[in-house]
PDB file of C-alpha atoms and ligand atoms in Angstrom:
ATOM      1  CA  MET A 101      53.627   6.167  31.947  1.00 54.00           C
ATOM      2  CA  ALA A 102      51.296   8.183  29.788  1.00 59.00           C
ATOM      3  CA  TRP A 103      52.753   6.633  26.600  1.00 63.00           C
ATOM      4  CA  TYR A 104      51.643   3.206  27.814  1.00 68.00           C
ATOM      5  CA  GLU A 105      48.048   4.142  28.338  1.00 69.00           C
ATOM      6  CA  LYS A 106      45.562   2.796  25.903  1.00 68.00           C
ATOM      7  CA  PRO A 107      44.790   5.519  23.378  1.00 66.00           C
ATOM      8  CA  ALA A 108      41.244   6.778  23.460  1.00 68.00           C
ATOM      9  CA  ALA A 109      39.059   4.948  20.950  1.00 67.00           C
ATOM     10  CA  PRO A 110      38.214   7.079  17.932  1.00 65.00           C
ATOM     11  CA  VAL A 111      34.711   8.465  18.086  1.00 62.00           C
ATOM     12  CA  ALA A 112      32.548   6.187  15.999  1.00 61.00           C
ATOM     13  CA  VAL A 113      30.700   8.069  13.296  1.00 57.00           C
ATOM     14  CA  THR A 114      27.356   6.322  13.098  1.00 60.00           C
ATOM     15  CA  PRO A 115      25.357   7.102  10.003  1.00 57.00           C
ATOM     16  CA  THR A 116      22.085   8.427  11.280  1.00 72.00           C
ATOM     17  CA  GLU A 117      18.666   8.090   9.784  1.00 76.00           C
ATOM     18  CA  ALA A 118      18.770  11.781   9.053  1.00 82.00           C
ATOM     19  CA  ILE A 119      21.728  11.407   6.693  1.00 91.00           C
ATOM     20  CA  TRP A 120      21.395   7.923   5.307  1.00 92.00           C
ATOM     21  CA  ALA A 121      18.636   5.630   4.157  1.00 93.00           C
ATOM     22  CA  VAL A 122      19.399   1.927   4.174  1.00 93.00           C
ATOM     23  CA  CYS A 123      17.932  -0.134   1.339  1.00 93.00           C
ATOM     24  CA  ASN A 124      15.961  -3.042   2.814  1.00 91.00           C
ATOM     25  CA  ALA A 125      16.879  -5.276  -0.111  1.00 90.00           C
ATOM     26  CA  CYS A 126      20.592  -4.716  -0.888  1.00 94.00           C
ATOM     27  CA  LYS A 127      21.469  -2.985   2.428  1.00 95.00           C
ATOM     28  CA  ALA A 128      23.254  -0.160   0.609  1.00 95.00           C
ATOM     29  CA  TYR A 129      23.541   3.223   2.306  1.00 94.00           C
ATOM     30  CA  ILE A 130      22.016   5.911   0.126  1.00 94.00           C
ATOM     31  CA  PRO A 131      22.172   9.612   1.065  1.00 94.00           C
ATOM     32  CA  ARG A 132      18.696  10.395   2.394  1.00 92.00           C
ATOM     33  CA  GLU A 133      18.247  13.390   0.094  1.00 93.00           C
ATOM     34  CA  GLU A 134      18.936  11.206  -2.923  1.00 95.00           C
ATOM     35  CA  TRP A 135      16.616   8.492  -1.509  1.00 94.00           C
ATOM     36  CA  VAL A 136      13.708  10.910  -1.069  1.00 93.00           C
ATOM     37  CA  ALA A 137      14.309  12.633  -4.416  1.00 94.00           C
ATOM     38  CA  GLY A 138      14.311   9.195  -6.051  1.00 95.00           C
ATOM     39  CA  LEU A 139      10.840   8.451  -4.569  1.00 96.00           C
ATOM     40  CA  ARG A 140      12.319   5.961  -2.078  1.00 95.00           C
ATOM     41  CA  VAL A 141      13.462   3.660  -4.869  1.00 96.00           C
ATOM     42  CA  CYS A 142      16.944   2.204  -4.473  1.00 95.00           C
ATOM     43  CA  PRO A 143      19.200   3.501  -7.305  1.00 95.00           C
ATOM     44  CA  LEU A 144      21.308   0.327  -7.037  1.00 95.00           C
ATOM     45  CA  CYS A 145      18.787  -2.521  -6.951  1.00 93.00           C
ATOM     46  CA  ASN A 146      15.447  -0.849  -7.834  1.00 93.00           C
ATOM     47  CA  TYR A 147      13.863  -1.866  -4.515  1.00 93.00           C
ATOM     48  CA  HIS A 148      10.662   0.151  -4.027  1.00 95.00           C
ATOM     49  CA  ASP A 149      10.428   1.102  -0.351  1.00 95.00           C
ATOM     50  CA  ARG A 150       7.029   1.646   1.279  1.00 95.00           C
ATOM     51  CA  LEU A 151       5.382   5.052   0.957  1.00 96.00           C
ATOM     52  CA  SER A 152       2.920   6.736   3.268  1.00 96.00           C
ATOM     53  CA  CYS A 153      -0.518   7.306   1.785  1.00 97.00           C
ATOM     54  CA  ARG A 154       0.087  11.073   1.625  1.00 96.00           C
ATOM     55  CA  GLU A 155       3.335  10.589  -0.321  1.00 96.00           C
ATOM     56  CA  ARG A 156       1.534   8.225  -2.669  1.00 97.00           C
ATOM     57  CA  ILE A 157      -1.344  10.658  -3.248  1.00 98.00           C
ATOM     58  CA  THR A 158       1.109  13.469  -4.034  1.00 97.00           C
ATOM     59  CA  LEU A 159       2.847  11.192  -6.503  1.00 97.00           C
ATOM     60  CA  LEU A 160      -0.265  10.030  -8.349  1.00 98.00           C
ATOM     61  CA  THR A 161      -2.541  13.045  -8.490  1.00 98.00           C
ATOM     62  CA  ASP A 162      -2.500  16.520 -10.007  1.00 97.00           C
ATOM     63  CA  GLU A 163      -1.202  19.080  -7.568  1.00 97.00           C
ATOM     64  CA  GLY A 164      -3.821  20.280  -5.087  1.00 96.00           C
ATOM     65  CA  SER A 165      -6.585  18.195  -6.674  1.00 97.00           C
ATOM     66  CA  PHE A 166      -7.090  15.643  -3.857  1.00 98.00           C
ATOM     67  CA  HIS A 167     -10.119  16.169  -1.622  1.00 98.00           C
ATOM     68  CA  GLU A 168     -10.466  13.639   1.137  1.00 98.00           C
ATOM     69  CA  ILE A 169     -13.847  12.103   1.974  1.00 98.00           C
ATOM     70  CA  ASN A 170     -15.009   9.718   4.737  1.00 97.00           C
ATOM     71  CA  THR A 171     -12.718  11.377   7.269  1.00 96.00           C
ATOM     72  CA  LYS A 172     -15.145  10.645  10.116  1.00 96.00           C
ATOM     73  CA  VAL A 173     -15.171   6.914   9.376  1.00 97.00           C
ATOM     74  CA  THR A 174     -12.789   5.206  11.753  1.00 96.00           C
ATOM     75  CA  PHE A 175     -12.116   1.895  13.527  1.00 95.00           C
ATOM     76  CA  SER A 176     -14.639   0.133  15.740  1.00 95.00           C
ATOM     77  CA  ASP A 177     -14.099  -2.426  18.458  1.00 95.00           C
ATOM     78  CA  PRO A 178     -17.106  -4.776  18.320  1.00 93.00           C
ATOM     79  CA  LEU A 179     -15.409  -7.546  20.309  1.00 94.00           C
ATOM     80  CA  LYS A 180     -13.848  -5.267  22.953  1.00 96.00           C
ATOM     81  CA  PHE A 181     -10.721  -7.145  21.961  1.00 96.00           C
ATOM     82  CA  GLU A 182      -7.736  -7.377  24.227  1.00 95.00           C
ATOM     83  CA  ASP A 183      -4.565  -9.446  23.959  1.00 92.00           C
ATOM     84  CA  ALA A 184      -1.345  -9.771  25.947  1.00 92.00           C
ATOM     85  CA  SER A 185      -0.115  -6.419  24.642  1.00 91.00           C
ATOM     86  CA  GLY A 186      -3.275  -4.554  25.730  1.00 94.00           C
ATOM     87  CA  PRO A 187      -6.671  -3.492  24.432  1.00 97.00           C
ATOM     88  CA  TYR A 188      -7.178  -3.067  20.670  1.00 97.00           C
ATOM     89  CA  ALA A 189      -8.971   0.252  21.155  1.00 96.00           C
ATOM     90  CA  ALA A 190      -5.934   1.740  22.945  1.00 96.00           C
ATOM     91  CA  LYS A 191      -3.587   0.501  20.223  1.00 96.00           C
ATOM     92  CA  ALA A 192      -5.803   1.880  17.473  1.00 96.00           C
ATOM     93  CA  LYS A 193      -6.115   5.250  19.220  1.00 96.00           C
ATOM     94  CA  ALA A 194      -2.326   5.451  19.616  1.00 97.00           C
ATOM     95  CA  THR A 195      -1.942   4.650  15.889  1.00 96.00           C
ATOM     96  CA  VAL A 196      -4.415   7.388  14.967  1.00 97.00           C
ATOM     97  CA  ALA A 197      -2.409   9.857  17.069  1.00 97.00           C
ATOM     98  CA  LYS A 198       0.931   8.708  15.653  1.00 96.00           C
ATOM     99  CA  THR A 199       0.008   8.603  11.967  1.00 96.00           C
ATOM    100  CA  GLY A 200      -2.649  11.315  11.833  1.00 96.00           C
ATOM    101  CA  LEU A 201      -4.834   8.859   9.921  1.00 96.00           C
ATOM    102  CA  GLY A 202      -8.309   7.707  10.965  1.00 96.00           C
ATOM    103  CA  GLU A 203      -8.003   4.341   9.246  1.00 97.00           C
ATOM    104  CA  ALA A 204      -5.656   2.188   7.174  1.00 97.00           C
ATOM    105  CA  VAL A 205      -6.968   3.741   3.958  1.00 98.00           C
ATOM    106  CA  VAL A 206      -7.454   7.339   2.870  1.00 98.00           C
ATOM    107  CA  THR A 207     -10.150   7.966   0.272  1.00 98.00           C
ATOM    108  CA  GLY A 208     -10.976  10.988  -1.793  1.00 98.00           C
ATOM    109  CA  GLN A 209     -11.607  12.567  -5.108  1.00 98.00           C
ATOM    110  CA  ALA A 210      -8.717  13.682  -7.276  1.00 98.00           C
ATOM    111  CA  ARG A 211      -7.564  14.370 -10.803  1.00 97.00           C
ATOM    112  CA  ILE A 212      -4.952  12.423 -12.722  1.00 97.00           C
ATOM    113  CA  ASP A 213      -3.785  14.313 -15.794  1.00 97.00           C
ATOM    114  CA  GLY A 214      -7.027  16.250 -15.566  1.00 96.00           C
ATOM    115  CA  ILE A 215      -9.240  13.128 -15.337  1.00 97.00           C
ATOM    116  CA  HIS A 216     -11.610  12.974 -12.353  1.00 97.00           C
ATOM    117  CA  VAL A 217     -11.158   9.802 -10.302  1.00 98.00           C
ATOM    118  CA  MET A 218     -12.061   8.353  -6.936  1.00 98.00           C
ATOM    119  CA  LEU A 219      -8.965   7.205  -5.110  1.00 98.00           C
ATOM    120  CA  GLY A 220      -8.321   4.971  -2.107  1.00 98.00           C
ATOM    121  CA  VAL A 221      -4.756   4.662  -0.833  1.00 98.00           C
ATOM    122  CA  MET A 222      -3.778   2.291   1.951  1.00 98.00           C
ATOM    123  CA  ASP A 223      -1.074   2.997   4.498  1.00 98.00           C
ATOM    124  CA  PHE A 224       0.900   0.115   6.005  1.00 97.00           C
ATOM    125  CA  ARG A 225       1.809   2.201   9.054  1.00 97.00           C
ATOM    126  CA  PHE A 226      -1.782   1.946  10.295  1.00 97.00           C
ATOM    127  CA  LEU A 227      -1.830  -1.455  12.072  1.00 97.00           C
ATOM    128  CA  GLY A 228      -0.049  -3.114   9.151  1.00 96.00           C
ATOM    129  CA  GLY A 229      -2.555  -1.726   6.660  1.00 97.00           C
ATOM    130  CA  SER A 230      -5.048  -4.188   8.072  1.00 97.00           C
ATOM    131  CA  LEU A 231      -8.595  -4.417   6.767  1.00 97.00           C
ATOM    132  CA  GLY A 232     -10.954  -3.546   9.608  1.00 97.00           C
ATOM    133  CA  SER A 233     -14.584  -2.443   9.551  1.00 97.00           C
ATOM    134  CA  GLY A 234     -13.564   1.220   9.166  1.00 97.00           C
ATOM    135  CA  THR A 235     -11.222   0.364   6.270  1.00 98.00           C
ATOM    136  CA  GLY A 236     -13.987  -1.623   4.582  1.00 98.00           C
ATOM    137  CA  ASP A 237     -16.464   1.204   5.124  1.00 98.00           C
ATOM    138  CA  ARG A 238     -14.140   3.750   3.542  1.00 98.00           C
ATOM    139  CA  ILE A 239     -13.423   1.519   0.508  1.00 98.00           C
ATOM    140  CA  LEU A 240     -17.135   0.828   0.090  1.00 98.00           C
ATOM    141  CA  LEU A 241     -18.324   4.426   0.540  1.00 98.00           C
ATOM    142  CA  ALA A 242     -15.729   5.659  -1.957  1.00 98.00           C
ATOM    143  CA  ALA A 243     -16.954   3.039  -4.463  1.00 98.00           C
ATOM    144  CA  GLU A 244     -20.537   4.250  -3.966  1.00 98.00           C
ATOM    145  CA  GLU A 245     -19.429   7.848  -4.466  1.00 98.00           C
ATOM    146  CA  ALA A 246     -17.590   6.879  -7.676  1.00 98.00           C
ATOM    147  CA  LEU A 247     -20.793   5.195  -8.886  1.00 98.00           C
ATOM    148  CA  LYS A 248     -22.858   8.266  -8.054  1.00 98.00           C
ATOM    149  CA  GLN A 249     -20.456  10.582  -9.867  1.00 97.00           C
ATOM    150  CA  LYS A 250     -19.814   8.073 -12.690  1.00 97.00           C
ATOM    151  CA  ILE A 251     -16.036   8.292 -12.338  1.00 97.00           C
ATOM    152  CA  PRO A 252     -13.339   5.573 -12.300  1.00 98.00           C
ATOM    153  CA  TYR A 253     -12.166   4.131  -9.001  1.00 98.00           C
ATOM    154  CA  ILE A 254      -8.528   3.398  -8.186  1.00 98.00           C
ATOM    155  CA  VAL A 255      -7.359   1.611  -5.033  1.00 98.00           C
ATOM    156  CA  VAL A 256      -3.703   1.368  -4.031  1.00 98.00           C
ATOM    157  CA  SER A 257      -3.283  -1.576  -1.650  1.00 98.00           C
ATOM    158  CA  ALA A 258      -0.633  -2.100   1.035  1.00 97.00           C
ATOM    159  CA  SER A 259      -1.819  -4.546   3.629  1.00 97.00           C
ATOM    160  CA  GLY A 260      -0.997  -7.506   5.812  1.00 95.00           C
ATOM    161  CA  GLY A 261      -4.608  -8.726   5.549  1.00 95.00           C
ATOM    162  CA  ALA A 262      -7.730  -8.765   7.695  1.00 96.00           C
ATOM    163  CA  ARG A 263      -7.607  -7.065  11.109  1.00 96.00           C
ATOM    164  CA  MET A 264      -7.739  -9.944  13.535  1.00 93.00           C
ATOM    165  CA  HIS A 265      -8.770  -7.684  16.443  1.00 95.00           C
ATOM    166  CA  GLU A 266     -12.189  -7.308  14.845  1.00 96.00           C
ATOM    167  CA  GLY A 267     -12.662 -11.035  14.178  1.00 94.00           C
ATOM    168  CA  ILE A 268     -15.448 -11.999  11.779  1.00 95.00           C
ATOM    169  CA  VAL A 269     -16.410  -8.340  11.282  1.00 96.00           C
ATOM    170  CA  SER A 270     -13.102  -7.714   9.510  1.00 95.00           C
ATOM    171  CA  LEU A 271     -13.568 -10.790   7.311  1.00 96.00           C
ATOM    172  CA  MET A 272     -17.022  -9.527   6.281  1.00 96.00           C
ATOM    173  CA  GLN A 273     -15.327  -6.487   4.725  1.00 97.00           C
ATOM    174  CA  MET A 274     -13.953  -8.721   1.985  1.00 97.00           C
ATOM    175  CA  ALA A 275     -17.454  -9.438   0.678  1.00 97.00           C
ATOM    176  CA  ARG A 276     -18.794  -5.913   1.296  1.00 97.00           C
ATOM    177  CA  THR A 277     -16.014  -4.172  -0.627  1.00 98.00           C
ATOM    178  CA  CYS A 278     -16.199  -6.625  -3.542  1.00 98.00           C
ATOM    179  CA  ALA A 279     -19.987  -6.204  -3.757  1.00 98.00           C
ATOM    180  CA  ALA A 280     -19.613  -2.406  -3.957  1.00 98.00           C
ATOM    181  CA  ILE A 281     -16.940  -2.733  -6.654  1.00 98.00           C
ATOM    182  CA  ALA A 282     -19.101  -5.188  -8.624  1.00 98.00           C
ATOM    183  CA  LYS A 283     -21.764  -2.458  -8.867  1.00 98.00           C
ATOM    184  CA  LEU A 284     -19.189  -0.142 -10.443  1.00 97.00           C
ATOM    185  CA  GLN A 285     -18.282  -2.788 -12.951  1.00 94.00           C
ATOM    186  CA  GLU A 286     -21.971  -3.422 -13.776  1.00 97.00           C
ATOM    187  CA  ALA A 287     -22.251   0.298 -14.504  1.00 97.00           C
ATOM    188  CA  GLY A 288     -19.252   0.078 -16.859  1.00 96.00           C
ATOM    189  CA  LEU A 289     -17.001   2.199 -14.682  1.00 97.00           C
ATOM    190  CA  PRO A 290     -13.315   1.205 -14.547  1.00 97.00           C
ATOM    191  CA  TYR A 291     -11.896  -0.123 -11.307  1.00 98.00           C
ATOM    192  CA  ILE A 292      -8.098  -0.169 -11.237  1.00 98.00           C
ATOM    193  CA  SER A 293      -6.156  -2.017  -8.534  1.00 98.00           C
ATOM    194  CA  ILE A 294      -2.552  -1.065  -7.773  1.00 98.00           C
ATOM    195  CA  LEU A 295      -0.680  -3.580  -5.646  1.00 98.00           C
ATOM    196  CA  THR A 296       2.284  -2.369  -3.623  1.00 97.00           C
ATOM    197  CA  ASP A 297       4.560  -4.069  -1.129  1.00 95.00           C
ATOM    198  CA  PRO A 298       3.025  -5.932   0.668  1.00 95.00           C
ATOM    199  CA  THR A 299      -0.481  -6.885  -0.491  1.00 97.00           C
ATOM    200  CA  THR A 300      -1.409 -10.053   1.340  1.00 96.00           C
ATOM    201  CA  GLY A 301      -4.150 -11.934   3.194  1.00 95.00           C
ATOM    202  CA  GLY A 302      -7.756 -10.750   3.100  1.00 96.00           C
ATOM    203  CA  VAL A 303      -6.957  -7.698   0.961  1.00 97.00           C
ATOM    204  CA  SER A 304      -5.238  -9.720  -1.774  1.00 96.00           C
ATOM    205  CA  ALA A 305      -8.201 -12.121  -1.556  1.00 96.00           C
ATOM    206  CA  SER A 306     -10.794  -9.377  -2.066  1.00 97.00           C
ATOM    207  CA  TYR A 307     -10.794  -5.883  -3.546  1.00 97.00           C
ATOM    208  CA  ALA A 308      -7.109  -5.912  -4.580  1.00 97.00           C
ATOM    209  CA  MET A 309      -7.738  -8.785  -6.978  1.00 97.00           C
ATOM    210  CA  VAL A 310     -11.065  -7.901  -8.597  1.00 97.00           C
ATOM    211  CA  GLY A 311      -9.796  -5.003 -10.719  1.00 97.00           C
ATOM    212  CA  ASP A 312     -10.393  -4.518 -14.419  1.00 97.00           C
ATOM    213  CA  ILE A 313      -6.641  -4.106 -14.505  1.00 97.00           C
ATOM    214  CA  HIS A 314      -4.045  -5.043 -11.873  1.00 98.00           C
ATOM    215  CA  ILE A 315      -0.850  -3.028 -11.753  1.00 98.00           C
ATOM    216  CA  ALA A 316       1.999  -3.778  -9.342  1.00 98.00           C
ATOM    217  CA  GLU A 317       5.196  -2.071  -8.302  1.00 97.00           C
ATOM    218  CA  PRO A 318       8.450  -3.952  -8.997  1.00 96.00           C
ATOM    219  CA  ARG A 319       9.322  -6.677  -6.476  1.00 93.00           C
ATOM    220  CA  ALA A 320       6.189  -6.071  -4.399  1.00 95.00           C
ATOM    221  CA  MET A 321       5.234  -9.031  -2.235  1.00 94.00           C
ATOM    222  CA  ILE A 322       1.744 -10.152  -3.236  1.00 96.00           C
ATOM    223  CA  GLY A 323       0.096 -13.287  -1.930  1.00 94.00           C
ATOM    224  CA  PHE A 324      -2.456 -14.786   0.407  1.00 93.00           C
ATOM    225  CA  ALA A 325      -0.906 -17.085   3.014  1.00 89.00           C
ATOM    226  CA  GLY A 326       2.741 -16.774   4.012  1.00 85.00           C
ATOM    227  CA  ARG A 327       5.476 -18.801   2.321  1.00 86.00           C
ATOM    228  CA  ARG A 328       6.171 -20.952   5.412  1.00 88.00           C
ATOM    229  CA  VAL A 329       2.500 -21.874   5.861  1.00 89.00           C
ATOM    230  CA  ILE A 330       2.210 -22.964   2.221  1.00 92.00           C
ATOM    231  CA  GLU A 331       5.496 -24.909   2.289  1.00 92.00           C
ATOM    232  CA  GLN A 332       4.390 -26.762   5.415  1.00 92.00           C
ATOM    233  CA  THR A 333       0.981 -27.519   3.914  1.00 92.00           C
ATOM    234  CA  ILE A 334       2.105 -28.769   0.514  1.00 93.00           C
ATOM    235  CA  LYS A 335       5.408 -30.166   1.849  1.00 93.00           C
ATOM    236  CA  GLN A 336       7.354 -28.647  -1.030  1.00 92.00           C
ATOM    237  CA  LYS A 337       9.988 -25.921  -1.361  1.00 91.00           C
ATOM    238  CA  LEU A 338       8.655 -22.866  -3.173  1.00 90.00           C
ATOM    239  CA  PRO A 339      10.702 -20.910  -5.743  1.00 88.00           C
ATOM    240  CA  ASP A 340      12.729 -17.939  -4.431  1.00 86.00           C
ATOM    241  CA  ASP A 341      10.685 -15.393  -6.373  1.00 87.00           C
ATOM    242  CA  PHE A 342       7.359 -16.873  -5.208  1.00 91.00           C
ATOM    243  CA  GLN A 343       4.811 -14.161  -4.285  1.00 93.00           C
ATOM    244  CA  THR A 344       6.743 -11.378  -6.016  1.00 94.00           C
ATOM    245  CA  ALA A 345       5.090  -9.096  -8.562  1.00 96.00           C
ATOM    246  CA  GLU A 346       7.367 -10.575 -11.257  1.00 96.00           C
ATOM    247  CA  TYR A 347       6.300 -14.146 -10.437  1.00 95.00           C
ATOM    248  CA  LEU A 348       2.636 -13.156 -10.479  1.00 96.00           C
ATOM    249  CA  LEU A 349       3.011 -11.397 -13.831  1.00 97.00           C
ATOM    250  CA  GLU A 350       4.627 -14.489 -15.324  1.00 96.00           C
ATOM    251  CA  HIS A 351       1.735 -16.634 -14.042  1.00 95.00           C
ATOM    252  CA  GLY A 352      -1.023 -14.323 -15.223  1.00 95.00           C
ATOM    253  CA  PHE A 353      -2.246 -12.978 -11.879  1.00 95.00           C
ATOM    254  CA  ILE A 354      -1.440  -9.346 -12.639  1.00 97.00           C
ATOM    255  CA  ASP A 355      -1.399  -7.357 -15.859  1.00 98.00           C
ATOM    256  CA  HIS A 356       1.573  -5.053 -15.612  1.00 98.00           C
ATOM    257  CA  ILE A 357       4.516  -3.984 -13.454  1.00 98.00           C
ATOM    258  CA  VAL A 358       5.154  -0.250 -13.472  1.00 98.00           C
ATOM    259  CA  GLN A 359       8.072   1.706 -12.032  1.00 97.00           C
ATOM    260  CA  ARG A 360       6.979   4.159  -9.348  1.00 97.00           C
ATOM    261  CA  LYS A 361       8.132   7.229 -11.272  1.00 96.00           C
ATOM    262  CA  GLU A 362       6.043   6.170 -14.275  1.00 97.00           C
ATOM    263  CA  MET A 363       2.903   5.174 -12.368  1.00 98.00           C
ATOM    264  CA  LYS A 364       0.942   8.405 -12.816  1.00 98.00           C
ATOM    265  CA  THR A 365       1.615   8.575 -16.574  1.00 98.00           C
ATOM    266  CA  PHE A 366       0.691   4.906 -16.933  1.00 98.00           C
ATOM    267  CA  LEU A 367      -2.538   5.379 -14.963  1.00 98.00           C
ATOM    268  CA  ALA A 368      -3.522   8.348 -17.121  1.00 97.00           C
ATOM    269  CA  LYS A 369      -2.887   6.235 -20.230  1.00 97.00           C
ATOM    270  CA  VAL A 370      -5.086   3.408 -18.904  1.00 97.00           C
ATOM    271  CA  LEU A 371      -7.832   5.858 -17.967  1.00 97.00           C
ATOM    272  CA  ARG A 372      -7.798   7.430 -21.428  1.00 97.00           C
ATOM    273  CA  TYR A 373      -7.838   3.953 -22.973  1.00 95.00           C
ATOM    274  CA  THR A 374     -11.072   3.219 -21.072  1.00 93.00           C
ATOM    275  CA  GLY A 375     -12.619   6.325 -22.564  1.00 91.00           C
ATOM    276  CA  CYS A 376     -12.067   8.827 -19.735  1.00 91.00           C
ATOM    277  CA  VAL A 377     -11.311  12.381 -20.741  1.00 91.00           C
ATOM    278  CA  ALA A 378      -9.777  15.272 -18.824  1.00 90.00           C
ATOM    279  CA  ALA A 379     -12.349  17.551 -17.229  1.00 83.00           C
ATOM    280  CA  LYS A 380     -12.468  21.130 -18.406  1.00 75.00           C
ATOM    281  CA  ALA A 381     -10.621  23.284 -15.908  1.00 62.00           C
TER     282      ALA A 381
HETATM  283 ZN1  LIG B 656      18.924  -1.604  -2.930  1.00 58.05          ZN
END
């Protein structure tokens, strides 16, 4: 009775991560090669996917010009914090091993269209881009170095906020980083803040929002408390586009929204506008 047997189910061809990238916003499948070549921006809906800090640095700086500083500065565990999922120190060490990063921000000197700058780029993969004591130290030390060298300072934020594992010590970083940036501004040196998806919590409430100019990527989520918390507090429904870069631009919180592929050119234009000139090679 072979003809009666159930035919074998066709082998399901599952699109793998290696071949396809799935857009988080419109759920479209985009060939991975096209996705990477397009700087992880969806060609259909213009969703800007998250970048690693290394990808971001490559995108923004002149080739081979980035020199990392503060590499020895890393996380600390002042509270010997432990929760149900284990000790913080073990989690942080595993993150360092997995990402190859010592902290949630990478800082260094670079050139943008020939102009010397100090750059700090956050990476969401490192404990949600959280602001811990090591992150704060790196942001602060880079600001001090920019002041010493009299060069502009640019920070690209991507963060879920303060690192709760470090308690009050992480919250103190908000004041420390802003104080260091204020010194730059007193010295007349530009501080440019770039906000990417997501920039929230303690980072949006400190160094990400004290720039001379605030630039965001399209549709980036930028805010302090989460939508649900605010809705429950004020007992009102918030608009759908609340906490998007577009909403913030409309309400005067940020100065400009720039497409990823145009970010470097735009930055160079802003730097030249503030009087910076390209260094002689
Ligand atoms: Zn899309």
